[in-house]
PDB file of C-alpha atoms in Angstrom:
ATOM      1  CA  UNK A  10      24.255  54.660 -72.108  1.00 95.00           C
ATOM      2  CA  UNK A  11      27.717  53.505 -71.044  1.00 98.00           C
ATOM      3  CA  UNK A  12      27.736  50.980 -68.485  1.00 98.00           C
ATOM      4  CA  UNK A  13      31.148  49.851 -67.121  1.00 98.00           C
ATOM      5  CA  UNK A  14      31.668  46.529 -64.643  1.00 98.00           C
ATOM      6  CA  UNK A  15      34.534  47.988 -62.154  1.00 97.00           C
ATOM      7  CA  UNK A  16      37.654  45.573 -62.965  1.00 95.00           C
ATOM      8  CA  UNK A  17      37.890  43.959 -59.580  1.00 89.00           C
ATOM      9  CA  UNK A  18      40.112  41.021 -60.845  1.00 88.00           C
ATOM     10  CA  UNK A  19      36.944  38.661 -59.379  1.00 78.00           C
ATOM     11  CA  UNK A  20      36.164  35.427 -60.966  1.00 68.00           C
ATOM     12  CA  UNK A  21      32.370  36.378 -62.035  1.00 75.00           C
ATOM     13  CA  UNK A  22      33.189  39.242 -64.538  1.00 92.00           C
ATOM     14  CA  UNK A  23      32.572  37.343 -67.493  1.00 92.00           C
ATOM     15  CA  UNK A  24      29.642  35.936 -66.480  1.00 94.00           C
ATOM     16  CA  UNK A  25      28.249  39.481 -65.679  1.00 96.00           C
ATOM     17  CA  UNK A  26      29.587  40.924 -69.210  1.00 96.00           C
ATOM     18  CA  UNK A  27      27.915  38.389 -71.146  1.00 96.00           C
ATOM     19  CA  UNK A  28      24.384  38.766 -69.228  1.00 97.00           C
ATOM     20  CA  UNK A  29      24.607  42.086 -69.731  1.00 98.00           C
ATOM     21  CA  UNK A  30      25.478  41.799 -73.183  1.00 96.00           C
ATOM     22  CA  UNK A  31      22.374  39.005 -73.532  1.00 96.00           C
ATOM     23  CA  UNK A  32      20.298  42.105 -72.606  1.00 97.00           C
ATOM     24  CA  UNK A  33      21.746  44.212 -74.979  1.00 97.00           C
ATOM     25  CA  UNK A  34      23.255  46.712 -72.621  1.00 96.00           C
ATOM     26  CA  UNK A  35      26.834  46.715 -74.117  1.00 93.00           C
ATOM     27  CA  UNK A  36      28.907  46.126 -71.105  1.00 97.00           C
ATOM     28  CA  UNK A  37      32.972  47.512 -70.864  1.00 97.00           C
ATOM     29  CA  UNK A  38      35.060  45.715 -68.074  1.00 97.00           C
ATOM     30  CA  UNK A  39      37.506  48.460 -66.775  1.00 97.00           C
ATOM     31  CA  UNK A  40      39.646  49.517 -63.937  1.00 97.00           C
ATOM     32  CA  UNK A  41      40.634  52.734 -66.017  1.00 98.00           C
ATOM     33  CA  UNK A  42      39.604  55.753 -64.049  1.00 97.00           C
ATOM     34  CA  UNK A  43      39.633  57.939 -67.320  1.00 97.00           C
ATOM     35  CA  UNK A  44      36.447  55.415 -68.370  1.00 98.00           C
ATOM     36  CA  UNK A  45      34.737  54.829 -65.183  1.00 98.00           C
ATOM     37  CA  UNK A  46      34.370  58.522 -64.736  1.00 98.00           C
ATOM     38  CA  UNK A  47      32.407  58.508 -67.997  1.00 98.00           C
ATOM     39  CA  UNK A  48      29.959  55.646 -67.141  1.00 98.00           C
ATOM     40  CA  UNK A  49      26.392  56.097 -66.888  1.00 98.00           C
ATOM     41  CA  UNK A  50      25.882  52.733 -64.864  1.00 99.00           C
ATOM     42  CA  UNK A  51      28.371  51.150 -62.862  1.00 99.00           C
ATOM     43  CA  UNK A  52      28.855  47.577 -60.938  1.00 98.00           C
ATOM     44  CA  UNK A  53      30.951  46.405 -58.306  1.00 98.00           C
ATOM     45  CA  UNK A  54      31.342  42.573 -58.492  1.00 95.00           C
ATOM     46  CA  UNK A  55      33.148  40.363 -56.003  1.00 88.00           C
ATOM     47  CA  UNK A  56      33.991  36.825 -55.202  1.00 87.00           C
ATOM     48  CA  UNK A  57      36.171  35.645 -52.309  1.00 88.00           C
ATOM     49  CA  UNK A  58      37.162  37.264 -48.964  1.00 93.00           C
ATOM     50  CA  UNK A  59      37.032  40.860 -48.456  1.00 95.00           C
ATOM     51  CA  UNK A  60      41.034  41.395 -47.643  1.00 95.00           C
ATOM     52  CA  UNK A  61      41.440  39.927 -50.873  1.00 94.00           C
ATOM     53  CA  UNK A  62      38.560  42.658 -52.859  1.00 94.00           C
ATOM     54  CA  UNK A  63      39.784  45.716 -51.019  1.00 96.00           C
ATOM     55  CA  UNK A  64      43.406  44.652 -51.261  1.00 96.00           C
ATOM     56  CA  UNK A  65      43.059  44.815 -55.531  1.00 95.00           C
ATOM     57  CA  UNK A  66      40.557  47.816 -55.220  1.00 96.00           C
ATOM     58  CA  UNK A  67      43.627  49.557 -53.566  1.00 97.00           C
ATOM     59  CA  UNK A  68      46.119  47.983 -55.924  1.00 96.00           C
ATOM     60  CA  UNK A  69      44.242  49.687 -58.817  1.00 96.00           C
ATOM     61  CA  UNK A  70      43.787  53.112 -57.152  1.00 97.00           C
ATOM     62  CA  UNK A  71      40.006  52.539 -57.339  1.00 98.00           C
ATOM     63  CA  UNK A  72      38.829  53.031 -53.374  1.00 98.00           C
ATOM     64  CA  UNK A  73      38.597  57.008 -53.960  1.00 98.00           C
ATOM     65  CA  UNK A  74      37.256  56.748 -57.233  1.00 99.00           C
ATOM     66  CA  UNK A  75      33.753  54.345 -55.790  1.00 99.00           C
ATOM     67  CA  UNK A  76      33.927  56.183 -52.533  1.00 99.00           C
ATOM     68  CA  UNK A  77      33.365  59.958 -54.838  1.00 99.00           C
ATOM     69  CA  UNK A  78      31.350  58.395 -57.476  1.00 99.00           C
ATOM     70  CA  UNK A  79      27.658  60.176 -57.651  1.00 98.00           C
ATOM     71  CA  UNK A  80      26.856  57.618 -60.393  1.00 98.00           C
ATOM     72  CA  UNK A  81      24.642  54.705 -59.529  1.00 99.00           C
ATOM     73  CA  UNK A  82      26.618  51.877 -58.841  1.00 99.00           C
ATOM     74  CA  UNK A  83      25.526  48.038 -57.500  1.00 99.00           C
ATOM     75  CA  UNK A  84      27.334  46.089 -55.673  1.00 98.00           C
ATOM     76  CA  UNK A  85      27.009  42.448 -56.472  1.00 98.00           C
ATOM     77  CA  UNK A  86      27.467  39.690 -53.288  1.00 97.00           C
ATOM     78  CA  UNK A  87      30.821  40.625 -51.932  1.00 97.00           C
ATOM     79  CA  UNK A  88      30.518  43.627 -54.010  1.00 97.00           C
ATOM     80  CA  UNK A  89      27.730  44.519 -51.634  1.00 98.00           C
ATOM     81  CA  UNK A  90      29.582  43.923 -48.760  1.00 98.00           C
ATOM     82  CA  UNK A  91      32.528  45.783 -49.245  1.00 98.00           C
ATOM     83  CA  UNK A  92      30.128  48.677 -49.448  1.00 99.00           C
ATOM     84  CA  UNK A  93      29.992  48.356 -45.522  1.00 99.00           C
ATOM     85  CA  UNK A  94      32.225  49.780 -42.854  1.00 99.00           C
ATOM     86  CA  UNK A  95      33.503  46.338 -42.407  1.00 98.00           C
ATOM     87  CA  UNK A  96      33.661  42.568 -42.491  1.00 98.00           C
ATOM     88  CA  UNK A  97      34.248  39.834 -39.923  1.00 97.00           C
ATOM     89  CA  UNK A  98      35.647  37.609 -42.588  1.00 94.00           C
ATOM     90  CA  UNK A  99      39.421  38.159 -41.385  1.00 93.00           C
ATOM     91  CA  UNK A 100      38.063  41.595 -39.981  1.00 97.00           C
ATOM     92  CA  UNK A 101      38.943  43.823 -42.829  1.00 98.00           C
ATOM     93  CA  UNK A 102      37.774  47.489 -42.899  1.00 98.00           C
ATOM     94  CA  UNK A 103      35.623  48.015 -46.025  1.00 98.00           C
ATOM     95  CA  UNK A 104      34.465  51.164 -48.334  1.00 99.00           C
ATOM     96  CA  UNK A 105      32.373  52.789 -45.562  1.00 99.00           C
ATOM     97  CA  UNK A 106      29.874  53.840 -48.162  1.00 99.00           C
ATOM     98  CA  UNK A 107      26.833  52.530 -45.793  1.00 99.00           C
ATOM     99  CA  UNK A 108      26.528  52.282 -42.255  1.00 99.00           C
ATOM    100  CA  UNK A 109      26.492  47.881 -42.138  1.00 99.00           C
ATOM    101  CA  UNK A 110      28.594  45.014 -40.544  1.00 98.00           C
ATOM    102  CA  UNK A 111      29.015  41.739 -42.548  1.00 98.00           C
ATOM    103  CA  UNK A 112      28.740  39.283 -40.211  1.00 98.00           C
ATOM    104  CA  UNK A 113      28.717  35.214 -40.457  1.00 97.00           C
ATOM    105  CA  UNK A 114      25.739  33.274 -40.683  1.00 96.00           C
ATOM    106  CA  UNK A 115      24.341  32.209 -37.198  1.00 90.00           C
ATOM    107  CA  UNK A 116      24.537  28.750 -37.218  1.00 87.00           C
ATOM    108  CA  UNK A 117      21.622  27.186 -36.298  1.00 91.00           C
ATOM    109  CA  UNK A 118      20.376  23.143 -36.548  1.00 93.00           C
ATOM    110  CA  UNK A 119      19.385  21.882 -40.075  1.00 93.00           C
ATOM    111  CA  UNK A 120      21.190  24.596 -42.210  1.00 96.00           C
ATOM    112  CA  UNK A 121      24.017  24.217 -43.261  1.00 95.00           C
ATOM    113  CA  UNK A 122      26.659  26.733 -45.024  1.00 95.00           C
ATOM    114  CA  UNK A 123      27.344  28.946 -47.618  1.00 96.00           C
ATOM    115  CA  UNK A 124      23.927  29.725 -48.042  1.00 98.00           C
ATOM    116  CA  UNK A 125      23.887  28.194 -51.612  1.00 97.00           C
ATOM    117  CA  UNK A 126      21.181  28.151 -54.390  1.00 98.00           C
ATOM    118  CA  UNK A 127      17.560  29.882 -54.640  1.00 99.00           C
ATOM    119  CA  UNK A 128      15.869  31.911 -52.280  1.00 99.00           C
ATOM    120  CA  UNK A 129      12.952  34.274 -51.880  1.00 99.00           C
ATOM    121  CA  UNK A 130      13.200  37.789 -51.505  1.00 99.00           C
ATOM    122  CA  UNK A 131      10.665  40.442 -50.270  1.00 98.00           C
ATOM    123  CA  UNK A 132      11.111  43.873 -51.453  1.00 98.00           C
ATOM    124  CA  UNK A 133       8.431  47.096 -52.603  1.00 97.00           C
ATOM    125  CA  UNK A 134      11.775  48.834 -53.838  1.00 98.00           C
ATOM    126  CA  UNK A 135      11.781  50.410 -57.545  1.00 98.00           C
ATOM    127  CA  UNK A 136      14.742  48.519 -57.785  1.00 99.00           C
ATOM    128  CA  UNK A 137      12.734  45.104 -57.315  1.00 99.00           C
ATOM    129  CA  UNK A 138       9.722  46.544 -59.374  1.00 98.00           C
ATOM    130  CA  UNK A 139       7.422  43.257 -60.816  1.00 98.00           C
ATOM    131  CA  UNK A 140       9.389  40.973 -58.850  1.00 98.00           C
ATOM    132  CA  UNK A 141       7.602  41.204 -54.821  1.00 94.00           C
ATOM    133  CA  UNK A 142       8.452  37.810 -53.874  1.00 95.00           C
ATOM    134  CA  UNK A 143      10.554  36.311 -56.645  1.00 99.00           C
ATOM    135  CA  UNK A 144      13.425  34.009 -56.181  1.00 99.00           C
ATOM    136  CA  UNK A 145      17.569  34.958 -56.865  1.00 99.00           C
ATOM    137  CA  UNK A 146      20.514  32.595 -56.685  1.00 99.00           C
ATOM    138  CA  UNK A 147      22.723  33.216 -53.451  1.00 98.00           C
ATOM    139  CA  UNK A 148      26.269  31.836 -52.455  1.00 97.00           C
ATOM    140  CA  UNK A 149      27.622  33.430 -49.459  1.00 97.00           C
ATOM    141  CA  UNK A 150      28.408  32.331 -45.435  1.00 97.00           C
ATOM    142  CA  UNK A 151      28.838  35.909 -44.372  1.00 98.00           C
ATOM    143  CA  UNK A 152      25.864  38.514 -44.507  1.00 98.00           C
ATOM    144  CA  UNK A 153      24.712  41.874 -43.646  1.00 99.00           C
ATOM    145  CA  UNK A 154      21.664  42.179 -40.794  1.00 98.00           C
ATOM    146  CA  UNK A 155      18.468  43.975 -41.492  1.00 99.00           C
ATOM    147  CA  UNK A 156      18.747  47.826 -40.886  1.00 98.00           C
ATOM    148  CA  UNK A 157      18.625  51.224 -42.125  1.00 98.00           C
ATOM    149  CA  UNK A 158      19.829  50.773 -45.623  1.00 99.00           C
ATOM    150  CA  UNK A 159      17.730  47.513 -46.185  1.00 99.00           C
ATOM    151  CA  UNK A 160      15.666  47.497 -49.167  1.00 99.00           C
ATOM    152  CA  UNK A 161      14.848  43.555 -49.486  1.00 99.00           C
ATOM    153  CA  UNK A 162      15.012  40.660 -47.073  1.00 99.00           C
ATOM    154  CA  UNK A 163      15.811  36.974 -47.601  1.00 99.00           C
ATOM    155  CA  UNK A 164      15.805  34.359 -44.691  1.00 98.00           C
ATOM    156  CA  UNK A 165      18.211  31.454 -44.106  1.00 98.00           C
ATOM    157  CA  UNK A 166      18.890  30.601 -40.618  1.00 96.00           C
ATOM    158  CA  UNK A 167      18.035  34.227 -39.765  1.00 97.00           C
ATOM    159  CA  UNK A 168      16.445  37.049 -41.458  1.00 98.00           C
ATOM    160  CA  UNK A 169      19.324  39.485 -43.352  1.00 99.00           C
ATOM    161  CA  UNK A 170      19.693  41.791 -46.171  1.00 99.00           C
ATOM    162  CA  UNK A 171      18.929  40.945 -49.549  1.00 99.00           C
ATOM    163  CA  UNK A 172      19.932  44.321 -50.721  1.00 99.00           C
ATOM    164  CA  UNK A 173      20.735  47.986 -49.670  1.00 99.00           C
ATOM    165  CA  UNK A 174      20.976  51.190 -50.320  1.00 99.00           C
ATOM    166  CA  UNK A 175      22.115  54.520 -49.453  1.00 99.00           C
ATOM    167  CA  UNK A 176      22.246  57.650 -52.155  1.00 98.00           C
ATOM    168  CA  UNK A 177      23.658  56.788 -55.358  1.00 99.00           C
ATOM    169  CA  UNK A 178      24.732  53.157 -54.278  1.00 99.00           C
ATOM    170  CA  UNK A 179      23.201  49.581 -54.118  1.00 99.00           C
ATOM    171  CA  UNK A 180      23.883  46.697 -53.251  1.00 99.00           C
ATOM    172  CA  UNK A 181      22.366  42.862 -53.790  1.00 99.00           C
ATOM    173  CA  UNK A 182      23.732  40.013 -52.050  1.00 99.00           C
ATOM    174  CA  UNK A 183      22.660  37.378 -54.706  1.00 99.00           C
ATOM    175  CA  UNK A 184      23.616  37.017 -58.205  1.00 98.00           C
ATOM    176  CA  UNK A 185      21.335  38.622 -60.585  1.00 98.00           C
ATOM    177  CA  UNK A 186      23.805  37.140 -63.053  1.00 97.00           C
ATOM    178  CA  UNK A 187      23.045  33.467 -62.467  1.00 97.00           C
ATOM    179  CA  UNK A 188      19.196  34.001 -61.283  1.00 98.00           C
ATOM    180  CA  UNK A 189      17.545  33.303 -64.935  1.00 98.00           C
ATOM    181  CA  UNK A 190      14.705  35.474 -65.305  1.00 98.00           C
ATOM    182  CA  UNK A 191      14.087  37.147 -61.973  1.00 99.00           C
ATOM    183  CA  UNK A 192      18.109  38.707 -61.996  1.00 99.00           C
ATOM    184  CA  UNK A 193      17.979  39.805 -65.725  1.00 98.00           C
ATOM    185  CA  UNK A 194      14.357  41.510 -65.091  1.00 99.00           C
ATOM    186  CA  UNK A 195      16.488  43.493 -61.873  1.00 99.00           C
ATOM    187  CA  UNK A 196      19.191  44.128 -63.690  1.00 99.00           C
ATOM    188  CA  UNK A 197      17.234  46.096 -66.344  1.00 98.00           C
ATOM    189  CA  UNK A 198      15.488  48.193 -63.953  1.00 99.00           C
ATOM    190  CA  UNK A 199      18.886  49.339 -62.040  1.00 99.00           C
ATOM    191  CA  UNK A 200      19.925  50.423 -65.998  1.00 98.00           C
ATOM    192  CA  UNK A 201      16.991  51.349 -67.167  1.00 98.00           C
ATOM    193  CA  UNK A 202      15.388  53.077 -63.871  1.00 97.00           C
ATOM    194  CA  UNK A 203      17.530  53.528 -60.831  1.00 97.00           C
ATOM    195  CA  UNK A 204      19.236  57.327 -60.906  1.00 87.00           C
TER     196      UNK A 204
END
């Protein structure tokens, strides 16, 4: 199985390569369109603003190539966000893969923000199989509201999206990457059982 982490030029590639690698999927960073075409498994990563993510996607030529992809593909924190129609954060037009707004955190008394370290999510998805309840590692002060495309919820300050999906693509607004057991158990079942 090839699995290929889409080059975004985000700070958390390496750390996703070498989980991956831990798990013995053998993981290929690329942002040649020759190779993503022949994945089996793909991820979208992302760290920082959303201008700056769609502004390198665009760079690279990669925007048609995720938008016509009919691989399985999972977005990861501001890689799920760009899968949206668009983002507050400097209001920047995203992939319109699936129909959600990224929105800032209400604020609200006694929280404060990013939204930063564990948190339990709820979710009967196949994507979350053996882990109803379990807790992932977030850092993020935007988020996406509960809707359609929701397929697990967190709370912090409000109730919002833990993950989505639409068709062929997912999205998880943690990092399975830095969420010990829990994130390398979900990571598995988007290889080894999603599409």
């Amino acid at each position: 199985m090839k699995i290929i982490i889409i080059d975004t030029a985000c700070a958390n590639l390496a750390s996703l390569k070498f989980c991956l690698d831990r798990l013995g999927f053998n993981a290929t960073i690329s942002r040649d369109l020759k190779e993503l075409e022949s994945a089996d498994k793909l991820f979208l990563p992302g760290v920082g603003t959303a201008k700056e993510a769609m502004k390198n996607l665009e760079q690279f030529n990669l925007i048609d190539f995720i938008q016509n992809t009919k691989k399985p593909l999972l977005g990861i924190c501001l890689g799920m966000q760009i899968l949206g129609n668009f983002s507050e954060e400097l209001n920047q037009e995203t992939l319109k893969l699936i129909d959600f707004t990224t929105q800032k955190f209400k604020a609200k008394e006694g929280f404060t923000f990013p939204h930063t370290g564990w948190n339990q999510v709820h979710s009967s998805h196949a994507l979350f199989k053996g882990l109803e309840g379990a807790y992932f590692y977030f850092v993020h002060s935007y988020c996406v509201g509960l809707g359609e495309y929701t397929i697990a919820d967190c709370e912090y300050s409000q109730k919002f999206s833990a993950s989505v999906m639409k068709d062929n693509f997912y999205g998880v607004q943690f990092h399975p990457e830095r969420s010990s057991e829990a994130g390398e158990i979900l990571i598995s079942n988007f290889i080894k059982d999603i599409g």
